[in-house]
Amino acid sequence: MTKERNLYIKKLKFIFIIHMGRELYKFNQYLNESGLRATRQRGIIAKTFFEAGPHISVEELYHQVVEKDRRIGLVTVYRTLKLLRGAGLAQGRQFGDNHTRYEKTPGDSHHDHLICTRCGRILEFENDTIEGLQRKVAEEVGFAVLDHKLELYGICKECRSRGKKAGRKAPPTLS
Amino acid sequence: MTKERNLYIKKLKFIFIIHMGRELYKFNQYLNESGLRATRQRGIIAKTFFEAGPHISVEELYHQVVEKDRRIGLVTVYRTLKLLRGAGLAQGRQFGDNHTRYEKTPGDSHHDHLICTRCGRILEFENDTIEGLQRKVAEEVGFAVLDHKLELYGICKECRSRGKKAGRKAPPTLS
DNA sequence: GTGAATATGAAATTCATTTTCAATTAAATC
DNA sequence: GATTTAATTGAAAATGAATTTCATATTCAC
């Protein structure tokens, strides 16, 4: 009976890991390798983070987490985000509004941001030519680029057409 | 006697303004136009700022200011920097180390940054081709760019050659 | 010189984030 | 399954960059 039971438990674990998702699996791997615990709270927070839209703030993530488990504290969200950063699964970004935004670390790709200063919307883009030129610029001064940030601030398409509709009036406040 | 005296005072003011420097003059203009006072503290702080090296932190600016006038408080430095920003004469920058750096707002030009993650040195660069491509990328999605930030993080020339000299040893700590 | 209103410095406060501490809990071991 | 160890948690406290409050000082128009 014991062999069958162990086999049954192994099957359960296997199904659980498959069901978990790749990023969550990676996070658990990181925890194990680092001698850290895979707690319920960390699981919920990480899962919520990986399912969240891009550029989520701590406050927002906390709200989403609390909907799943009311006992989780804000501190634990901060701590788990720090771990996710350490695991290379999350990156913090600051777009000048005092609220750090978190996004999943891209795999092998890298993207940059267009930030609408009117409505706060954040768009992503990629351009290989720009990235190549960046590398070239850096090499000219003997600088080895490891990472970069390119942020374009302006008015998005929607706000622009909204501005036209409003005519000469002040644009709507979207604070 | 009164006419000669007024003429003499006008001459003094003229010489003072010439001696002041262009940026300081602009700051004073901004203060006047805004109905704000041109105080001794603001003058010292602004002058110190305009004479300081690029990418100065608040703490550093405060230290330099205090060497000129010990009675000036840190709060006044913050306040004056805020005014300088409002006047379009200063810009704050965050390179991810929790210390806002301030630099003079460039006239009609714009520059970007190379940041050495090892020694903290910050270099500036400009590349018109990249800027043109940025504008093009944005236009493709109907985005009107007003401002941008391009930051390249990596290892500077000096740290790279220092790394070679150190051979297999850990590079020197420059914190 | 006068006086209204801005500005200052010190202390207090705010806010995003981190640390402390007592209690809880995950996971290794038996 | 029971025990043990040490990581982890949540609440409260603390940190640090930046801002606000408040009584006093100061600028600048008249």
Short mmCIF file of C-alpha atoms (C1' of nucleotides) in Angstrom, two decimals:
data_model
loop_
_atom_site.label_atom_id
_atom_site.label_comp_id
_atom_site.label_asym_id
_atom_site.label_seq_id
_atom_site.Cartn_x
_atom_site.Cartn_y
_atom_site.Cartn_z
CA MET A 1 0.00 0.00 0.00
CA THR A 2 2.91 2.38 0.79
CA LYS A 3 4.41 2.19 -2.70
CA GLU A 4 1.11 2.97 -4.31
CA ARG A 5 0.62 5.85 -1.92
CA ASN A 6 4.03 7.34 -2.74
CA LEU A 7 3.33 6.99 -6.42
CA TYR A 8 0.02 8.72 -5.94
CA ILE A 9 1.66 11.61 -4.09
CA LYS A 10 4.33 11.94 -6.79
CA LYS A 11 1.60 12.14 -9.41
CA LEU A 12 -0.13 14.84 -7.42
CA LYS A 13 3.05 16.86 -7.14
CA PHE A 14 3.69 16.50 -10.81
CA ILE A 15 0.21 17.72 -11.70
CA PHE A 16 0.59 20.56 -9.24
CA ILE A 17 3.84 21.70 -10.75
CA ILE A 18 2.47 21.53 -14.27
CA HIS A 19 -0.55 23.47 -13.24
CA MET A 20 1.55 26.07 -11.46
CA GLY A 21 2.94 27.84 -14.44
CA ARG A 22 6.47 28.39 -15.51
CA GLU A 23 7.24 31.56 -13.67
CA LEU A 24 5.81 30.31 -10.43
CA TYR A 25 7.88 27.18 -10.85
CA LYS A 26 10.98 29.26 -11.34
CA PHE A 27 10.21 31.25 -8.26
CA ASN A 28 9.83 28.07 -6.23
CA GLN A 29 13.08 26.79 -7.63
CA TYR A 30 14.80 30.00 -6.60
CA LEU A 31 13.39 29.69 -3.09
CA ASN A 32 14.55 26.10 -2.75
CA GLU A 33 18.01 26.80 -4.08
CA SER A 34 18.38 29.72 -1.72
CA GLY A 35 17.30 27.77 1.35
CA LEU A 36 14.15 29.86 1.61
CA ARG A 37 10.64 28.68 2.36
CA ALA A 38 7.84 28.38 -0.15
CA THR A 39 5.11 29.82 2.01
CA ARG A 40 1.43 30.16 1.20
CA GLN A 41 1.74 33.94 1.21
CA ARG A 42 4.63 33.97 -1.20
CA GLY A 43 2.76 31.67 -3.51
CA ILE A 44 -0.35 33.83 -3.60
CA ILE A 45 1.58 37.04 -4.03
CA ALA A 46 3.76 35.67 -6.79
CA LYS A 47 0.83 34.12 -8.62
CA THR A 48 -1.12 37.34 -8.38
CA PHE A 49 1.85 39.28 -9.65
CA PHE A 50 2.41 36.99 -12.62
CA GLU A 51 -1.28 37.25 -13.54
CA ALA A 52 -1.45 40.98 -13.11
CA GLY A 53 -1.26 43.50 -15.88
CA PRO A 54 2.07 45.15 -16.59
CA HIS A 55 3.40 48.04 -14.54
CA ILE A 56 1.53 47.22 -11.37
CA SER A 57 2.14 49.29 -8.26
CA VAL A 58 2.71 47.77 -4.84
CA GLU A 59 -0.56 49.17 -3.59
CA GLU A 60 -2.48 47.68 -6.46
CA LEU A 61 -0.84 44.30 -6.09
CA TYR A 62 -1.62 44.38 -2.39
CA HIS A 63 -5.29 45.03 -3.11
CA GLN A 64 -5.46 42.15 -5.54
CA VAL A 65 -3.69 39.84 -3.10
CA VAL A 66 -5.99 40.76 -0.24
CA GLU A 67 -8.99 39.79 -2.33
CA LYS A 68 -7.56 36.27 -2.41
CA ASP A 69 -6.40 36.10 1.19
CA ARG A 70 -7.30 38.83 3.67
CA ARG A 71 -4.64 37.83 6.15
CA ILE A 72 -1.71 38.83 4.01
CA GLY A 73 -0.01 42.05 5.01
CA LEU A 74 1.45 44.82 2.90
CA VAL A 75 4.89 44.10 4.33
CA THR A 76 4.78 40.60 2.97
CA VAL A 77 3.96 41.95 -0.45
CA TYR A 78 7.00 44.20 -0.31
CA ARG A 79 9.15 41.32 0.87
CA THR A 80 7.95 38.98 -1.81
CA LEU A 81 8.50 41.56 -4.53
CA LYS A 82 12.02 41.93 -3.27
CA LEU A 83 12.48 38.18 -3.57
CA LEU A 84 11.02 38.17 -7.04
CA ARG A 85 13.52 40.85 -7.99
CA GLY A 86 16.30 38.79 -6.48
CA ALA A 87 15.11 35.82 -8.47
CA GLY A 88 15.32 37.91 -11.62
CA LEU A 89 11.59 37.50 -12.20
CA ALA A 90 10.51 41.05 -11.56
CA GLN A 91 11.81 44.53 -12.20
CA GLY A 92 10.91 47.80 -10.59
CA ARG A 93 10.45 50.90 -12.68
CA GLN A 94 10.03 54.52 -11.75
CA PHE A 95 8.38 56.83 -14.18
CA GLY A 96 8.66 59.93 -12.08
CA ASP A 97 5.44 59.80 -10.11
CA ASN A 98 6.79 58.43 -6.84
CA HIS A 99 5.11 55.08 -7.32
CA THR A 100 7.40 52.24 -8.26
CA ARG A 101 5.85 50.02 -10.91
CA TYR A 102 6.68 46.37 -11.17
CA GLU A 103 6.73 44.27 -14.26
CA LYS A 104 7.80 40.75 -15.13
CA THR A 105 11.38 40.51 -16.26
CA PRO A 106 11.32 39.81 -19.98
CA GLY A 107 12.93 36.54 -21.02
CA ASP A 108 15.51 37.23 -23.69
CA SER A 109 13.90 40.35 -24.98
CA HIS A 110 13.91 43.85 -23.65
CA HIS A 111 11.33 46.53 -24.10
CA ASP A 112 11.07 50.21 -23.44
CA HIS A 113 8.26 52.55 -22.51
CA LEU A 114 6.07 55.31 -23.81
CA ILE A 115 4.47 57.14 -20.91
CA CYS A 116 1.49 59.45 -21.40
CA THR A 117 1.96 62.40 -19.08
CA ARG A 118 -1.73 63.17 -19.28
CA CYS A 119 -3.51 59.91 -18.51
CA GLY A 120 -0.64 57.87 -17.09
CA ARG A 121 -0.98 55.05 -19.61
CA ILE A 122 2.21 53.13 -20.25
CA LEU A 123 2.91 51.51 -23.61
CA GLU A 124 5.76 49.21 -24.49
CA PHE A 125 7.90 49.12 -27.58
CA GLU A 126 11.01 47.56 -29.02
CA ASN A 127 13.36 48.80 -31.69
CA ASP A 128 16.48 46.86 -32.60
CA THR A 129 18.02 49.71 -34.55
CA ILE A 130 17.95 52.00 -31.55
CA GLU A 131 19.43 49.30 -29.37
CA GLY A 132 22.24 48.73 -31.82
CA LEU A 133 23.01 52.44 -31.92
CA GLN A 134 23.01 52.59 -28.16
CA ARG A 135 25.63 49.87 -28.04
CA LYS A 136 27.68 51.71 -30.63
CA VAL A 137 27.51 55.02 -28.76
CA ALA A 138 28.67 53.32 -25.59
CA GLU A 139 31.53 51.49 -27.28
CA GLU A 140 32.87 54.76 -28.62
CA VAL A 141 33.72 55.74 -25.07
CA GLY A 142 34.78 52.28 -23.98
CA PHE A 143 31.62 51.63 -22.02
CA ALA A 144 30.22 48.09 -21.76
CA VAL A 145 26.43 48.26 -21.66
CA LEU A 146 24.71 45.78 -19.39
CA ASP A 147 21.23 47.28 -19.28
CA HIS A 148 19.36 50.29 -20.47
CA LYS A 149 16.23 52.32 -20.05
CA LEU A 150 14.50 54.29 -22.74
CA GLU A 151 11.42 56.21 -21.72
CA LEU A 152 9.49 58.49 -24.03
CA TYR A 153 7.16 60.93 -22.30
CA GLY A 154 4.38 62.67 -24.14
CA ILE A 155 0.72 62.53 -25.07
CA CYS A 156 -0.85 59.28 -26.22
CA LYS A 157 -3.12 58.89 -29.18
CA GLU A 158 -6.28 58.86 -27.12
CA CYS A 159 -5.43 61.98 -25.17
CA ARG A 160 -4.48 63.72 -28.37
CA SER A 161 -7.82 63.01 -30.01
CA ARG A 162 -9.57 63.81 -26.77
CA GLY A 163 -7.81 67.12 -26.75
CA LYS A 164 -9.08 67.83 -30.26
CA LYS A 165 -12.64 67.00 -29.28
CA ALA A 166 -12.44 69.30 -26.34
CA GLY A 167 -11.44 72.10 -28.64
CA ARG A 168 -10.12 75.08 -26.73
CA LYS A 169 -11.41 73.85 -23.41
CA ALA A 170 -9.15 72.39 -20.78
CA PRO A 171 -8.73 68.62 -21.23
CA PRO A 172 -10.61 66.43 -18.78
CA THR A 173 -8.80 65.72 -15.55
CA LEU A 174 -7.95 62.08 -15.22
CA SER A 175 -6.05 62.19 -11.96
CA MET B 1 23.20 115.47 -6.10
CA THR B 2 20.16 113.15 -6.19
CA LYS B 3 20.35 112.57 -9.94
CA GLU B 4 23.99 111.62 -9.73
CA ARG B 5 23.27 109.33 -6.87
CA ASN B 6 20.49 107.54 -8.79
CA LEU B 7 22.73 107.22 -11.80
CA TYR B 8 25.43 105.75 -9.59
CA ILE B 9 23.02 103.21 -8.10
CA LYS B 10 21.78 102.23 -11.57
CA LYS B 11 25.34 101.65 -12.65
CA LEU B 12 25.94 99.47 -9.64
CA LYS B 13 22.87 97.40 -10.37
CA PHE B 14 23.94 97.00 -13.96
CA ILE B 15 27.39 95.82 -12.97
CA PHE B 16 25.86 93.47 -10.43
CA ILE B 17 23.56 91.91 -12.99
CA ILE B 18 26.35 91.49 -15.51
CA HIS B 19 28.50 89.87 -12.89
CA MET B 20 25.73 87.55 -11.81
CA GLY B 21 25.75 85.19 -14.70
CA ARG B 22 23.04 84.32 -17.11
CA GLU B 23 21.39 81.50 -15.25
CA LEU B 24 21.27 83.38 -12.02
CA TYR B 25 19.77 86.30 -13.88
CA LYS B 26 17.09 84.03 -15.32
CA PHE B 27 16.33 82.69 -11.89
CA ASN B 28 15.92 86.20 -10.53
CA GLN B 29 13.70 87.07 -13.45
CA TYR B 30 11.56 84.05 -12.72
CA LEU B 31 11.27 85.05 -9.08
CA ASN B 32 10.25 88.59 -9.97
CA GLU B 33 7.72 87.52 -12.55
CA SER B 34 6.19 85.06 -10.11
CA GLY B 35 5.89 87.59 -7.31
CA LEU B 36 8.48 85.70 -5.28
CA ARG B 37 11.34 87.12 -3.26
CA ALA B 38 14.98 87.10 -4.27
CA THR B 39 16.38 86.19 -0.88
CA ARG B 40 20.00 85.85 0.12
CA GLN B 41 19.54 82.11 0.67
CA ARG B 42 18.02 81.54 -2.71
CA GLY B 43 20.85 83.45 -4.33
CA ILE B 44 23.54 81.44 -2.63
CA ILE B 45 21.85 78.13 -3.29
CA ALA B 46 21.19 78.88 -6.93
CA LYS B 47 24.72 80.17 -7.50
CA THR B 48 26.18 77.13 -5.84
CA PHE B 49 24.00 74.89 -7.93
CA PHE B 50 24.96 76.56 -11.19
CA GLU B 51 28.64 76.29 -10.30
CA ALA B 52 28.43 72.69 -9.16
CA GLY B 53 29.36 69.69 -11.22
CA PRO B 54 26.60 67.82 -13.03
CA HIS B 55 24.35 65.30 -11.29
CA ILE B 56 24.66 66.77 -7.83
CA SER B 57 22.62 65.30 -4.99
CA VAL B 58 20.65 67.41 -2.55
CA GLU B 59 22.97 66.38 0.27
CA GLU B 60 26.03 67.38 -1.67
CA LEU B 61 24.57 70.71 -2.69
CA TYR B 62 23.61 71.36 0.92
CA HIS B 63 27.18 70.71 2.04
CA GLN B 64 28.57 73.11 -0.52
CA VAL B 65 26.00 75.75 0.39
CA VAL B 66 26.74 75.46 4.10
CA GLU B 67 30.41 76.15 3.43
CA LYS B 68 29.33 79.53 2.06
CA ASP B 69 26.70 80.32 4.65
CA ARG B 70 26.25 78.14 7.72
CA ARG B 71 22.82 79.48 8.55
CA ILE B 72 21.10 77.95 5.55
CA GLY B 73 18.97 74.92 6.26
CA LEU B 74 18.49 71.75 4.26
CA VAL B 75 14.81 72.57 3.83
CA THR B 76 15.69 75.78 2.07
CA VAL B 77 17.88 73.86 -0.32
CA TYR B 78 14.97 71.56 -1.15
CA ARG B 79 12.69 74.54 -1.58
CA THR B 80 15.09 76.37 -3.84
CA LEU B 81 15.68 73.33 -5.98
CA LYS B 82 11.94 73.05 -6.39
CA LEU B 83 11.85 76.66 -7.54
CA LEU B 84 14.73 76.08 -9.93
CA ARG B 85 12.78 73.18 -11.39
CA GLY B 86 9.73 75.38 -11.69
CA ALA B 87 11.83 77.98 -13.45
CA GLY B 88 12.96 75.36 -15.93
CA LEU B 89 16.56 75.79 -14.84
CA ALA B 90 17.05 72.45 -13.15
CA GLN B 91 16.00 68.87 -13.66
CA GLY B 92 15.93 66.00 -11.25
CA ARG B 93 17.12 62.57 -12.30
CA GLN B 94 16.91 59.21 -10.65
CA PHE B 95 19.38 56.56 -11.63
CA GLY B 96 18.02 53.90 -9.35
CA ASP B 97 20.09 54.48 -6.23
CA ASN B 98 17.48 56.36 -4.19
CA HIS B 99 19.30 59.66 -4.49
CA THR B 100 17.79 62.20 -6.81
CA ARG B 101 20.46 63.95 -8.85
CA TYR B 102 20.03 67.45 -10.12
CA GLU B 103 21.46 68.96 -13.23
CA LYS B 104 21.08 72.20 -15.11
CA THR B 105 18.39 72.10 -17.74
CA PRO B 106 20.12 72.13 -21.11
CA GLY B 107 19.28 75.07 -23.32
CA ASP B 108 18.08 73.80 -26.64
CA SER B 109 19.93 70.55 -26.53
CA HIS B 110 19.18 67.36 -24.72
CA HIS B 111 21.58 64.76 -23.50
CA ASP B 112 21.37 61.26 -22.14
CA HIS B 113 23.37 59.26 -19.66
CA LEU B 114 25.81 56.41 -19.34
CA ILE B 115 25.90 55.21 -15.76
CA CYS B 116 28.68 52.98 -14.45
CA THR B 117 27.14 50.47 -12.09
CA ARG B 118 30.51 49.85 -10.52
CA CYS B 119 31.93 53.25 -9.65
CA GLY B 120 28.81 55.38 -10.03
CA ARG B 121 30.31 57.73 -12.61
CA ILE B 122 27.80 59.34 -14.92
CA LEU B 123 28.72 60.30 -18.48
CA GLU B 124 26.63 62.29 -20.91
CA PHE B 125 26.06 61.72 -24.58
CA GLU B 126 23.95 62.86 -27.49
CA ASN B 127 22.96 61.07 -30.65
CA ASP B 128 20.63 62.68 -33.16
CA THR B 129 19.99 59.47 -35.03
CA ILE B 130 18.65 57.75 -31.94
CA GLU B 131 16.48 60.75 -31.15
CA GLY B 132 15.03 60.75 -34.63
CA LEU B 133 14.24 57.05 -34.40
CA GLN B 134 12.59 57.57 -31.05
CA ARG B 135 10.31 60.15 -32.57
CA LYS B 136 9.50 57.79 -35.41
CA VAL B 137 8.69 54.89 -33.09
CA ALA B 138 6.35 57.09 -31.13
CA GLU B 139 4.61 58.48 -34.17
CA GLU B 140 3.84 54.98 -35.36
CA VAL B 141 1.48 54.61 -32.43
CA GLY B 142 0.20 58.18 -32.57
CA PHE B 143 2.23 59.29 -29.58
CA ALA B 144 3.52 62.86 -29.37
CA VAL B 145 6.85 62.86 -27.60
CA LEU B 146 7.53 65.79 -25.30
CA ASP B 147 10.54 64.47 -23.44
CA HIS B 148 12.60 61.37 -23.13
CA LYS B 149 15.15 59.59 -21.01
CA LEU B 150 17.81 57.23 -22.27
CA GLU B 151 20.04 55.66 -19.67
CA LEU B 152 22.70 53.10 -20.44
CA TYR B 153 23.92 51.11 -17.46
CA GLY B 154 27.16 49.19 -17.54
CA ILE B 155 30.87 49.32 -16.80
CA CYS B 156 32.90 52.38 -17.71
CA LYS B 157 36.26 52.33 -19.44
CA GLU B 158 38.22 52.86 -16.25
CA CYS B 159 36.48 50.11 -14.33
CA ARG B 160 36.94 47.78 -17.25
CA SER B 161 40.69 48.33 -17.39
CA ARG B 162 40.84 48.22 -13.64
CA GLY B 163 39.15 44.87 -13.79
CA LYS B 164 41.82 43.63 -16.22
CA LYS B 165 44.65 44.81 -14.00
CA ALA B 166 43.11 43.07 -11.04
CA GLY B 167 43.18 39.86 -12.97
CA ARG B 168 41.08 37.17 -11.29
CA LYS B 169 40.81 39.06 -8.03
CA ALA B 170 37.67 40.86 -6.98
CA PRO B 171 37.66 44.44 -8.28
CA PRO B 172 38.34 47.15 -5.68
CA THR B 173 35.33 48.35 -3.76
CA LEU B 174 34.60 51.96 -4.51
CA SER B 175 31.51 52.47 -2.40
"C1'" DG C 1 10.52 104.23 7.57
"C1'" DT C 2 6.32 101.17 7.43
"C1'" DG C 3 3.87 97.16 6.72
"C1'" DA C 4 2.05 93.31 4.01
"C1'" DA C 5 3.17 89.15 2.60
"C1'" DT C 6 6.75 86.00 1.40
"C1'" DA C 7 10.54 83.20 3.27
"C1'" DT C 8 13.21 81.05 6.71
"C1'" DG C 9 14.82 77.31 10.04
"C1'" DA C 10 13.57 73.96 13.31
"C1'" DA C 11 10.47 70.69 14.38
"C1'" DA C 12 6.98 67.87 12.88
"C1'" DT C 13 4.90 65.26 9.35
"C1'" DT C 14 4.23 62.42 5.17
"C1'" DC C 15 4.95 58.47 2.45
"C1'" DA C 16 7.18 54.48 0.36
"C1'" DT C 17 9.78 51.09 2.12
"C1'" DT C 18 12.31 48.40 5.55
"C1'" DT C 19 13.32 46.56 10.20
"C1'" DT C 20 12.18 44.72 14.81
"C1'" DC C 21 9.97 41.36 17.55
"C1'" DA C 22 6.91 37.81 19.28
"C1'" DA C 23 4.28 34.27 17.35
"C1'" DT C 24 3.60 31.12 13.47
"C1'" DT C 25 4.92 27.85 10.19
"C1'" DA C 26 7.56 25.12 6.50
"C1'" DA C 27 10.35 21.45 5.89
"C1'" DA C 28 14.03 18.35 7.31
"C1'" DT C 29 14.81 14.65 10.28
"C1'" DC C 30 13.69 10.88 13.02
"C1'" DG D 1 3.24 11.32 12.62
"C1'" DA D 2 6.09 14.02 16.06
"C1'" DT D 3 9.80 17.02 16.91
"C1'" DT D 4 12.91 20.56 16.01
"C1'" DT D 5 15.06 24.32 13.78
"C1'" DA D 6 15.12 28.28 11.59
"C1'" DA D 7 12.73 30.92 8.19
"C1'" DT D 8 8.57 33.78 7.85
"C1'" DT D 9 4.73 36.40 9.13
"C1'" DG D 10 1.96 40.63 10.60
"C1'" DA D 11 1.77 44.55 13.44
"C1'" DA D 12 4.21 48.11 15.14
"C1'" DA D 13 8.09 50.79 14.84
"C1'" DA D 14 11.69 52.78 12.27
"C1'" DT D 15 14.14 54.79 8.23
"C1'" DG D 16 15.17 58.24 4.92
"C1'" DA D 17 13.99 61.51 1.26
"C1'" DA D 18 11.10 65.10 0.87
"C1'" DT D 19 7.45 68.28 2.40
"C1'" DT D 20 4.58 70.94 5.69
"C1'" DT D 21 3.63 73.63 9.93
"C1'" DC D 22 4.52 77.52 12.71
"C1'" DA D 23 6.68 81.40 14.93
"C1'" DT D 24 9.93 84.62 13.60
"C1'" DA D 25 12.60 87.05 10.12
"C1'" DT D 26 13.00 89.41 5.91
"C1'" DT D 27 12.14 91.48 1.29
"C1'" DC D 28 10.33 94.96 -1.33
"C1'" DA D 29 6.62 98.15 -2.68
"C1'" DC D 30 4.97 102.30 -1.15
#
